[in-house]
Coordinates of C-alpha atoms in Angstrom, one line a residue:
Chain A
X395 CA -30.4 5.6 6.1
X396 CA -28.4 8.3 4.4
X397 CA -30.4 11.1 6.0
X398 CA -30.0 9.5 9.4
X399 CA -26.2 9.3 9.0
X400 CA -25.8 12.8 7.7
X401 CA -28.0 14.4 10.4
X402 CA -26.1 12.4 13.0
X403 CA -22.9 14.3 12.3
X404 CA -21.1 16.4 14.8
X405 CA -18.3 18.9 14.7
X406 CA -15.8 16.1 15.2
X407 CA -13.0 16.4 12.8
X408 CA -13.9 19.8 11.5
X409 CA -11.0 21.7 13.0
X410 CA -8.8 21.6 10.0
X411 CA -11.4 22.4 7.4
X412 CA -9.4 25.5 6.2
X413 CA -6.5 23.4 5.0
X414 CA -8.5 22.0 2.1
X415 CA -8.0 25.2 0.2
X416 CA -4.3 24.4 0.1
X417 CA -4.8 21.2 -1.8
X418 CA -5.7 22.0 -5.4
X419 CA -6.5 18.4 -6.3
X420 CA -9.4 18.3 -3.9
X421 CA -11.5 20.5 -6.2
X422 CA -11.2 18.0 -9.0
X423 CA -14.3 16.0 -10.1
X424 CA -14.2 12.2 -10.6
X425 CA -16.9 10.7 -12.8
X426 CA -18.7 14.0 -12.4
X427 CA -18.6 13.9 -8.6
X428 CA -16.6 15.8 -6.0
X429 CA -13.5 13.9 -5.2
X430 CA -13.6 12.2 -1.8
X431 CA -10.1 11.1 -1.3
X432 CA -9.8 8.4 1.4
X433 CA -6.6 6.8 0.4
X434 CA -4.0 9.0 2.1
X435 CA -2.3 6.0 3.7
X436 CA -1.2 4.9 0.2
X437 CA 0.0 8.3 -0.7
X438 CA -1.2 11.7 0.5
X439 CA -2.2 14.6 -1.7
X440 CA 0.1 17.6 -2.0
X441 CA -0.5 21.2 -0.8
X442 CA 0.4 24.1 -3.2
X443 CA 3.2 25.0 -0.9
X444 CA 5.0 21.8 -1.9
X445 CA 4.0 22.1 -5.5
X446 CA 5.2 25.7 -5.7
X447 CA 8.5 25.0 -3.9
X448 CA 9.4 22.3 -6.4
X449 CA 8.3 24.4 -9.4
X450 CA 10.1 27.4 -8.1
X451 CA 13.3 25.4 -7.6
X452 CA 13.2 24.4 -11.2
X453 CA 12.2 27.8 -12.4
X454 CA 14.7 29.9 -10.4
X455 CA 17.3 28.1 -8.4
X456 CA 18.4 24.7 -9.7
X457 CA 21.8 23.0 -10.3
X458 CA 23.5 19.9 -9.2
X459 CA 24.6 20.0 -5.6
X460 CA 27.8 19.4 -3.5
X461 CA 30.3 19.9 -6.4
X462 CA 29.4 23.1 -8.3
X463 CA 31.7 26.1 -7.7
X464 CA 29.1 28.6 -8.9
X465 CA 26.3 30.5 -7.3
X466 CA 23.4 28.4 -8.5
X467 CA 25.0 25.1 -7.3
X468 CA 25.9 26.6 -4.0
X469 CA 22.4 28.0 -3.4
X470 CA 20.8 24.6 -4.4
X471 CA 23.2 22.8 -2.1
X472 CA 22.2 25.1 0.8
X473 CA 18.5 24.5 0.1
X474 CA 19.0 20.7 -0.1
X475 CA 21.1 20.5 3.1
X476 CA 18.7 22.8 4.9
X477 CA 16.1 20.0 4.5
X478 CA 18.5 17.6 6.3
X479 CA 18.4 20.0 9.3
X480 CA 14.6 20.2 9.0
X481 CA 14.2 16.4 9.0
X482 CA 16.6 16.1 11.9
X483 CA 14.4 18.5 13.9
X484 CA 11.2 16.8 12.7
X485 CA 12.3 13.4 14.0
X486 CA 14.1 14.7 17.1
X487 CA 17.4 13.4 15.8
X488 CA 20.6 14.0 17.8
X489 CA 22.5 15.3 14.8
X490 CA 22.0 16.2 11.1
X491 CA 24.5 13.6 10.1
X492 CA 22.1 11.0 11.3
X493 CA 19.7 11.8 8.4
X494 CA 20.2 9.7 5.2
X495 CA 18.1 10.6 2.2
X496 CA 16.7 7.6 0.3
X497 CA 14.1 7.1 -2.4
X498 CA 11.4 6.0 0.1
X499 CA 11.0 3.9 3.3
X500 CA 11.4 0.7 1.3
X501 CA 14.8 1.8 0.1
X502 CA 15.7 2.9 3.6
X503 CA 14.9 -0.6 5.0
X504 CA 16.8 -2.2 2.1
X505 CA 19.8 0.0 2.9
X506 CA 19.8 -1.2 6.5
X507 CA 19.2 -4.8 5.4
X508 CA 22.1 -4.7 3.0
X509 CA 24.6 -2.6 5.0
X510 CA 23.8 -3.3 8.7
X511 CA 22.7 -6.8 7.6
X512 CA 26.2 -7.5 6.3
X513 CA 27.5 -7.2 9.8
X514 CA 25.2 -9.9 11.2
X515 CA 26.4 -13.5 11.5
X516 CA 24.6 -16.7 10.6
X517 CA 22.3 -17.8 13.4
X518 CA 21.5 -14.3 14.5
X519 CA 17.9 -13.3 14.4
X520 CA 15.9 -10.5 12.8
X521 CA 12.5 -10.2 14.5
X522 CA 9.5 -8.7 12.6
X523 CA 5.8 -8.7 13.4
X524 CA 2.9 -10.4 11.7
X525 CA 1.5 -7.0 10.5
X526 CA 4.5 -5.8 8.6
X527 CA 4.2 -4.2 5.2
X528 CA 6.1 -6.3 2.6
X529 CA 8.7 -3.5 2.7
X530 CA 9.7 -4.5 6.2
X531 CA 9.5 -8.3 5.5
X532 CA 10.9 -9.1 2.1
X533 CA 14.3 -7.3 2.6
X534 CA 14.9 -9.5 5.7
X535 CA 13.9 -12.6 3.8
X536 CA 16.5 -11.7 1.2
X537 CA 19.0 -11.1 4.0
X538 CA 18.2 -14.6 5.4
X539 CA 19.1 -16.1 1.9
X540 CA 22.3 -14.1 1.7
X541 CA 23.6 -14.3 5.3
X542 CA 21.9 -17.4 6.9
X543 CA 20.2 -15.3 9.6
X544 CA 17.0 -16.5 11.1
X545 CA 13.8 -14.5 10.5
X546 CA 11.4 -14.7 13.4
X547 CA 7.8 -13.4 13.5
X548 CA 5.9 -12.0 16.5
X549 CA 2.2 -12.5 16.2
X550 CA -0.6 -10.0 16.5
X551 CA -3.6 -10.6 18.9
X552 CA -7.1 -11.1 17.5
X553 CA -7.9 -7.4 17.9
X554 CA -4.8 -6.5 15.9
X555 CA -2.4 -5.4 18.6
X556 CA 1.2 -6.6 18.8
X557 CA 1.4 -9.5 21.2
X558 CA 3.9 -8.1 23.7
X559 CA 4.2 -11.4 25.6
X560 CA 5.1 -13.2 22.5
X561 CA 7.6 -10.5 21.7
X562 CA 9.2 -11.1 25.0
X563 CA 9.4 -14.8 24.4
X564 CA 10.9 -14.2 21.0
X565 CA 13.6 -12.1 22.5
X566 CA 14.4 -14.5 25.3
X567 CA 17.1 -16.6 23.8
X568 CA 19.4 -13.6 23.3
X569 CA 20.0 -14.4 19.6
X570 CA 18.0 -11.4 18.2
X571 CA 20.2 -8.8 16.6
X572 CA 17.5 -6.6 15.3
X573 CA 13.8 -6.0 16.0
X574 CA 12.2 -4.5 12.9
X575 CA 8.6 -3.5 13.5
X576 CA 6.0 -1.1 12.2
X577 CA 5.2 2.0 14.3
X578 CA 1.7 2.0 12.8
X579 CA 0.0 -0.7 10.7
X580 CA -1.0 0.3 7.2
X581 CA -3.8 -2.3 7.4
X582 CA -5.1 -2.3 10.9
X583 CA -4.3 1.3 11.9
X584 CA -2.7 -0.2 15.1
X585 CA -0.1 2.0 16.7
X586 CA 2.6 0.0 18.4
X587 CA 4.2 0.9 21.8
X588 CA 7.5 1.8 20.3
X589 CA 9.2 2.8 23.5
X590 CA 8.2 -0.4 25.2
X591 CA 9.5 -2.4 22.2
X592 CA 12.8 -0.5 22.3
X593 CA 13.2 -1.2 26.0
X594 CA 12.6 -4.9 25.5
X595 CA 14.8 -5.1 22.5
X596 CA 17.7 -3.3 24.2
X597 CA 17.3 -5.4 27.4
X598 CA 17.8 -8.5 25.1
X599 CA 20.9 -7.0 23.4
X600 CA 19.1 -6.2 20.1
X601 CA 18.9 -3.1 18.1
X602 CA 15.5 -1.8 17.0
X603 CA 14.2 -0.4 13.7
X604 CA 10.7 1.2 13.3
X605 CA 8.9 1.6 10.1
X606 CA 7.3 5.0 10.6
X607 CA 5.9 5.3 7.1
X608 CA 2.3 5.6 8.5
X609 CA 2.9 7.0 12.0
X610 CA 5.1 10.0 11.2
X611 CA 2.1 11.5 9.3
X612 CA -0.2 11.5 12.3
X613 CA 1.9 11.8 15.4
X614 CA 5.1 13.6 16.4
X615 CA 8.0 11.3 16.4
X616 CA 11.0 11.8 18.6
X617 CA 13.5 9.0 17.9
X618 CA 15.5 9.8 21.1
X619 CA 12.4 9.6 23.3
X620 CA 11.6 6.3 21.6
X621 CA 15.1 5.2 22.2
X622 CA 15.1 3.8 18.6
X623 CA 18.2 2.7 16.7
X624 CA 16.8 3.1 13.1
X625 CA 13.6 4.9 12.0
X626 CA 12.4 5.2 8.4
X627 CA 9.8 7.5 6.9
X628 CA 8.7 8.3 3.3
X629 CA 8.0 11.7 1.9
X630 CA 5.0 11.0 -0.3
X631 CA 2.8 10.0 2.6
X632 CA 3.9 13.2 4.5
X633 CA 2.2 15.4 1.9
X634 CA 5.5 15.6 0.1
X635 CA 6.6 14.3 -3.3
X636 CA 7.4 10.8 -4.4
X637 CA 11.0 9.7 -4.7
X638 CA 12.2 10.9 -1.3
X639 CA 12.4 9.0 1.9
X640 CA 14.5 9.1 5.1
X641 CA 16.6 6.7 7.1
X642 CA 17.5 8.0 10.5
X643 CA 20.0 5.9 12.5
X644 CA 22.2 6.6 15.5
X645 CA 25.5 8.1 14.3
X646 CA 27.7 5.4 15.8
X647 CA 25.7 2.7 14.0
X648 CA 25.9 4.5 10.7
X649 CA 29.6 5.0 11.1
X650 CA 30.1 1.3 11.7
X651 CA 28.0 0.3 8.6
X652 CA 29.5 -0.2 5.2
X653 CA 28.2 1.8 2.2
X654 CA 25.1 0.6 0.4
X655 CA 25.4 1.9 -3.1
X656 CA 28.7 3.0 -4.6
X657 CA 29.3 6.0 -6.9
X658 CA 29.8 9.7 -6.9
X659 CA 29.2 11.8 -3.8
X660 CA 29.7 8.9 -1.4
X661 CA 33.5 8.8 -1.6
X662 CA 36.4 10.6 0.0
X663 CA 39.0 9.6 -2.6
X664 CA 39.0 7.2 -5.5
X665 CA 41.9 5.4 -7.3
X666 CA 41.9 2.2 -9.3
X667 CA 43.5 0.4 -6.3
X668 CA 41.1 1.5 -3.7
X669 CA 38.5 4.1 -2.7
X670 CA 37.7 5.6 0.7
X671 CA 34.3 6.6 1.9
X672 CA 32.8 10.0 2.6
X673 CA 31.7 10.7 6.2
X674 CA 28.1 9.9 7.2
X675 CA 25.5 10.6 5.9
X676 CA 27.1 11.1 2.5
X677 CA 28.6 7.6 2.6
X678 CA 25.1 6.4 2.0
X679 CA 24.0 8.9 -0.7
X680 CA 25.7 7.8 -3.9
X681 CA 24.9 9.7 -7.1
X682 CA 22.9 12.8 -7.7
X683 CA 20.1 12.6 -5.2
X684 CA 16.4 13.6 -5.6
X685 CA 17.3 17.3 -5.2
X686 CA 13.9 18.8 -6.2
X687 CA 12.0 16.2 -4.3
X688 CA 14.1 16.8 -1.2
X689 CA 13.3 20.5 -1.4
X690 CA 9.6 19.5 -1.8
X691 CA 9.9 17.4 1.3
X692 CA 11.2 20.4 3.2
X693 CA 8.2 22.4 2.1
X694 CA 5.9 19.6 3.2
X695 CA 7.5 19.4 6.7
X696 CA 7.2 23.2 7.0
X697 CA 3.6 22.9 6.1
X698 CA 2.9 20.2 8.7
X699 CA 4.8 22.1 11.4
X700 CA 2.7 25.2 10.6
X701 CA -0.4 23.2 11.5
X702 CA 1.2 21.3 14.3
X703 CA 0.9 17.8 15.5
X704 CA -1.4 18.7 18.4
X705 CA -4.1 19.9 16.0
X706 CA -3.3 17.1 13.5
X707 CA -3.6 14.5 16.2
X708 CA -6.8 15.9 17.6
X709 CA -8.4 16.2 14.1
X710 CA -7.5 12.7 13.1
X711 CA -8.6 11.2 16.5
X712 CA -12.0 12.9 16.1
X713 CA -12.3 11.7 12.5
X714 CA -11.3 8.1 13.4
X715 CA -13.8 8.0 16.3
X716 CA -16.5 9.4 14.0
X717 CA -15.7 6.9 11.3
X718 CA -15.7 3.9 13.6
X719 CA -19.1 5.0 14.8
X720 CA -20.8 5.6 11.4
X721 CA -19.1 2.7 9.7
X722 CA -20.2 0.5 12.6
X723 CA -23.8 1.3 11.6
X724 CA -23.5 0.0 8.0
X725 CA -25.2 -3.3 7.7
X726 CA -22.8 -6.2 7.4
X727 CA -19.7 -4.0 7.8
X728 CA -16.9 -5.3 10.0
X729 CA -13.9 -3.3 10.9
X730 CA -10.7 -5.3 10.8
X731 CA -8.4 -4.3 13.6
X732 CA -9.8 -2.9 16.8
X733 CA -6.6 -2.4 18.8
X734 CA -7.1 0.3 21.5
X735 CA -4.2 2.4 20.2
X736 CA -5.0 3.2 16.6
X737 CA -4.9 5.9 13.9
X738 CA -7.0 6.9 10.9
X739 CA -6.5 3.9 8.8
X740 CA -9.6 1.7 8.8
X741 CA -9.8 -1.7 7.0
X742 CA -13.2 -3.3 6.7
X743 CA -15.2 -6.1 5.0
X744 CA -18.9 -5.9 4.1
X745 CA -20.8 -9.2 4.2
X746 CA -20.2 -11.0 0.9
X747 CA -19.4 -8.0 -1.1
X748 CA -15.9 -8.3 -2.4
X749 CA -13.6 -5.3 -1.6
X750 CA -12.8 -4.8 -5.2
X751 CA -16.4 -4.4 -6.1
X752 CA -16.8 -2.0 -3.1
X753 CA -13.8 0.1 -4.4
X754 CA -15.1 0.2 -8.0
X755 CA -18.6 1.2 -6.9
X756 CA -17.3 3.8 -4.5
X757 CA -15.1 5.2 -7.3
X758 CA -18.2 5.7 -9.5
X759 CA -19.4 8.0 -6.7
X760 CA -16.1 9.9 -6.5
X761 CA -14.9 8.1 -3.4
X762 CA -11.3 6.8 -3.6
X763 CA -10.4 3.9 -1.2
X764 CA -7.9 1.1 -1.4
X765 CA -8.9 -2.5 -1.7
X766 CA -6.7 -5.6 -1.7
X767 CA -4.1 -7.1 0.6
X768 CA -2.4 -3.8 1.2
X769 CA 1.1 -5.3 0.7
X770 CA 0.6 -7.3 3.8
X771 CA -0.3 -10.8 2.6
X772 CA 0.9 -12.7 5.7
X773 CA -1.3 -10.5 7.9
X774 CA -4.3 -11.2 5.6
X775 CA -3.7 -14.9 6.0
X776 CA -3.5 -14.5 9.8
X777 CA -6.9 -12.7 9.6
X778 CA -8.3 -15.4 7.3
X779 CA -9.0 -12.8 4.6
X780 CA -7.9 -12.4 1.0
X781 CA -8.6 -8.7 0.9
X782 CA -10.2 -5.8 2.7
X783 CA -11.3 -2.3 1.7
X784 CA -9.5 0.5 3.5
X785 CA -10.4 4.1 4.1
X786 CA -7.6 6.3 5.4
X787 CA -7.6 9.9 6.5
X788 CA -5.4 12.9 6.1
X789 CA -5.4 16.5 7.4
X790 CA -7.9 17.5 4.7
X791 CA -10.5 14.7 5.4
X792 CA -13.8 15.9 6.7
X793 CA -16.6 14.2 8.7
X794 CA -19.0 14.8 5.8
X795 CA -16.7 12.7 3.6
X796 CA -16.9 9.9 6.0
X797 CA -20.7 10.2 6.2
X798 CA -20.8 10.0 2.4
X799 CA -18.6 6.9 2.5
X800 CA -20.9 5.2 5.1
X801 CA -24.1 6.2 3.2
X802 CA -22.7 5.0 -0.1
X803 CA -21.5 1.7 1.4
X804 CA -25.0 1.1 2.7
X805 CA -26.4 1.6 -0.8
X806 CA -23.7 -0.7 -2.3
X807 CA -24.7 -3.3 0.3
X808 CA -28.3 -3.0 -0.7
X809 CA -27.3 -3.4 -4.3
X810 CA -25.7 -6.8 -3.7
X811 CA -28.3 -8.3 -1.3
Chain B
X541 CA -26.0 6.2 -5.8
X542 CA -24.3 6.4 -9.2
X543 CA -23.5 2.9 -10.4
X544 CA -22.3 1.6 -13.6
X545 CA -23.2 -0.4 -16.6
X546 CA -20.7 -2.9 -15.4
X547 CA -22.8 -4.1 -12.5
X548 CA -25.7 -5.2 -14.7
X549 CA -28.3 -7.6 -13.3
X550 CA -26.7 -10.5 -15.1
X551 CA -23.3 -9.9 -13.4
X552 CA -24.9 -9.6 -10.0
X553 CA -27.1 -12.6 -10.5
X554 CA -24.3 -14.8 -11.7
X555 CA -22.0 -13.7 -8.9
X556 CA -24.7 -14.3 -6.3
X557 CA -26.2 -17.6 -7.7
X558 CA -23.9 -19.1 -10.2
X559 CA -25.3 -21.9 -12.4
X560 CA -22.0 -23.7 -13.1
X561 CA -20.2 -23.6 -9.8
X562 CA -18.7 -26.7 -8.2
X563 CA -16.8 -29.7 -9.4
X564 CA -17.4 -32.5 -12.0
X565 CA -17.4 -36.1 -11.0
X566 CA -15.6 -37.1 -14.2
X567 CA -13.5 -34.1 -15.1
X568 CA -10.6 -34.8 -17.5
X569 CA -8.8 -31.5 -17.0
X570 CA -8.3 -29.1 -14.1
X571 CA -6.7 -25.7 -13.9
X572 CA -6.2 -22.9 -11.4
X573 CA -6.0 -19.2 -12.1
X574 CA -4.7 -16.9 -9.4
X575 CA -4.4 -13.1 -9.5
X576 CA -1.5 -12.4 -7.2
X577 CA -2.5 -8.7 -6.9
X578 CA -5.8 -9.4 -5.2
X579 CA -5.7 -13.1 -4.3
X580 CA -8.7 -14.0 -6.4
X581 CA -8.7 -17.6 -7.4
X582 CA -10.6 -19.7 -9.9
X583 CA -10.4 -23.5 -10.0
X584 CA -11.7 -25.0 -13.2
X585 CA -12.8 -28.6 -13.9
X586 CA -13.6 -29.6 -17.4
X587 CA -14.6 -32.6 -19.6
X588 CA -12.7 -32.4 -22.8
X589 CA -13.0 -35.1 -25.5
X590 CA -10.1 -36.6 -27.5
X591 CA -10.8 -34.0 -30.2
X592 CA -10.3 -31.2 -27.8
X593 CA -14.0 -30.4 -27.6
X594 CA -15.3 -29.2 -24.3
X595 CA -18.2 -31.0 -22.7
X596 CA -18.9 -29.4 -19.4
X597 CA -17.0 -26.9 -17.3
X598 CA -17.5 -26.2 -13.5
X599 CA -15.7 -23.5 -11.6
X600 CA -14.9 -22.8 -8.0
X601 CA -14.3 -19.1 -7.7
X602 CA -13.2 -17.0 -4.7
X603 CA -13.2 -13.5 -6.0
X604 CA -15.1 -10.4 -6.8
X605 CA -18.5 -10.2 -8.6
X606 CA -16.8 -9.5 -11.9
X607 CA -14.5 -12.5 -11.7
X608 CA -17.3 -14.8 -10.4
X609 CA -19.8 -13.8 -13.1
X610 CA -17.1 -14.1 -15.8
X611 CA -16.3 -17.6 -14.7
X612 CA -19.9 -18.6 -14.7
X613 CA -20.8 -17.1 -18.1
X614 CA -17.6 -18.6 -19.5
X615 CA -18.5 -22.1 -18.3
X616 CA -21.8 -21.7 -20.1
X617 CA -20.4 -20.2 -23.3
X618 CA -17.6 -22.7 -24.0
X619 CA -19.8 -25.8 -23.7
X620 CA -19.4 -27.8 -27.0
X621 CA -16.6 -25.5 -28.3
X622 CA -13.1 -26.6 -29.3
X623 CA -9.9 -24.9 -28.5
X624 CA -9.8 -22.7 -31.6
X625 CA -13.4 -21.5 -30.9
X626 CA -12.6 -20.8 -27.3
X627 CA -9.6 -18.7 -28.4
X628 CA -11.8 -16.7 -30.8
X629 CA -14.3 -16.0 -28.0
X630 CA -11.5 -15.0 -25.7
X631 CA -10.1 -12.7 -28.3
X632 CA -13.5 -11.1 -28.8
X633 CA -13.9 -10.6 -25.1
X634 CA -10.4 -9.1 -24.8
X635 CA -11.3 -6.6 -27.6
X636 CA -14.5 -5.7 -25.8
X637 CA -12.9 -4.9 -22.5
X638 CA -10.1 -3.0 -24.2
X639 CA -12.3 -0.9 -26.4
X640 CA -15.7 -0.9 -24.9
X641 CA -17.2 -2.1 -28.2
X642 CA -18.5 -5.6 -28.2
X643 CA -17.7 -7.5 -31.4
X644 CA -20.6 -9.2 -33.2
X645 CA -21.3 -12.6 -31.7
X646 CA -20.0 -11.9 -28.3
X647 CA -23.5 -12.2 -26.9
X648 CA -24.1 -12.1 -23.2
X649 CA -20.3 -11.7 -22.6
X650 CA -20.7 -8.1 -23.8
X651 CA -21.8 -7.2 -20.3
X652 CA -18.1 -6.9 -19.6
X653 CA -17.4 -4.2 -22.2
X654 CA -17.8 -1.4 -19.7
X655 CA -14.6 -2.7 -18.1
X656 CA -12.7 -0.5 -20.6
X657 CA -13.4 2.4 -18.2
X658 CA -12.2 0.3 -15.2
X659 CA -8.8 -0.8 -16.5
X660 CA -7.7 -2.1 -13.1
X661 CA -10.6 -4.5 -13.1
X662 CA -10.0 -6.0 -16.6
X663 CA -8.0 -8.8 -15.2
X664 CA -10.9 -9.8 -12.9
X665 CA -12.9 -10.8 -15.9
X666 CA -10.1 -12.3 -17.8
X667 CA -8.7 -14.5 -15.0
X668 CA -11.1 -17.5 -15.7
X669 CA -10.4 -17.3 -19.4
X670 CA -6.6 -17.2 -19.0
X671 CA -6.9 -20.3 -16.8
X672 CA -9.1 -22.1 -19.3
X673 CA -6.8 -21.4 -22.2
X674 CA -3.7 -22.4 -20.2
X675 CA -5.5 -25.6 -19.5
X676 CA -6.4 -26.3 -23.1
X677 CA -2.9 -25.5 -24.3
X678 CA -1.4 -27.8 -21.7
X679 CA -3.7 -30.5 -22.8
X680 CA -2.6 -30.1 -26.4
X681 CA 1.1 -30.2 -25.4
X682 CA 0.6 -33.5 -23.6

């Protein structure tokens, strides 16, 4: 079976083979085997360009930002603020002031839930989907407890697409203040039709937030073309470091929103009687930020731009098609989520073999996948599953790695029969 | 395919065809163990006499092979044991999965010793035991 799969391979997904040399970790061995890293949807590996930029910052040009009156601080401030321009361009933002740095997308959504959420009134509705990551569900549940809002859920269809008819019905009473929906599911790989969702939300008088944690890695995002109001991404999935994420929001909305965290850097003036707030985006960036990580994110975005989303998209589409084909040939394997618009995140079950056993046995062969509920327990319940195994792809993934996954799964299956 | 000492025949067999799965008609104690991280779930049904000695144990396990095999081997091992003895076996198993060395007397449960190389899976084997010990402690408090 293994031979059949390996010889069946094509050139699909080979176009970015050269980028592997940029990722030092890919030459590591795990349990004496070559590392096959198929968990990029959880967190991507880092190219040397990112690693070097962060190390160089600490070696040669580091000081706290925004307040130092000396050369080192001024240069570091410039490097940090240059990343804000880069992110604005990366997301197609209207202005650099619309880019707020956060710790990750979870924190970005919590910022919106606390700050924008405080402007909502009891009885108004936040509308999410059934396939949200806990990060785009739990903050709204907490807001419901604080503010007496209603949390409404739009279902997914059996193939894992967003049920657009149900979305329309959920919007029809005019009480929805905010639609908060993933742009790409971390479990099903489904890509949602963000522009259509925006249009429907706006027609119903609602604002719209997209969780772009997964999508922004694979496709070019233009928040203005999407007509979004809020968009969140996280650096560590974008081949950048942990500890840095981004909230983009329309400037007029950010200006209307109260601060999230208080402290240094987010104020205009402070006295014991009262303080006034800095202009956006600094109003939302209290305390010393993740300076080194932000500079690392800048290096990651430069790296991605140097490859270009045309090539990244073509590479990942080819890999995904190849993976769906070869995984579909593994006995007993069932892909979970077959929406027509999808990216390189593939969840599956394999007969009676528990996903954790699959993950452990793959790991013994050097293959890293995720197994579990993927921080999306309500979706798992909807699908009638307690867990799935998940393989996800990055720019460095090759078709041979997918063939190896399929062949090893076939052997694991044989082991359990 | 490289595999592992962990998935020895006994683990696979017990996971596939458990000998102590199901319920008991006359169980005196019940307990449930849940691993919130993976959703694995073990329901235990036991006969325990007034001296705290275990008669029979049956389990209903929805989980991975490690969890299912552990529940089945546990049900077999604790038959006729009292709470203090169960706690000693549990401690010996905990040592085995932490260190990879099976203490004397651990017997068939030493199949789980290779878990020390799979730290994220230790809780799979320990889930039925935690549920059992909680059940016995609750019984004592009553």
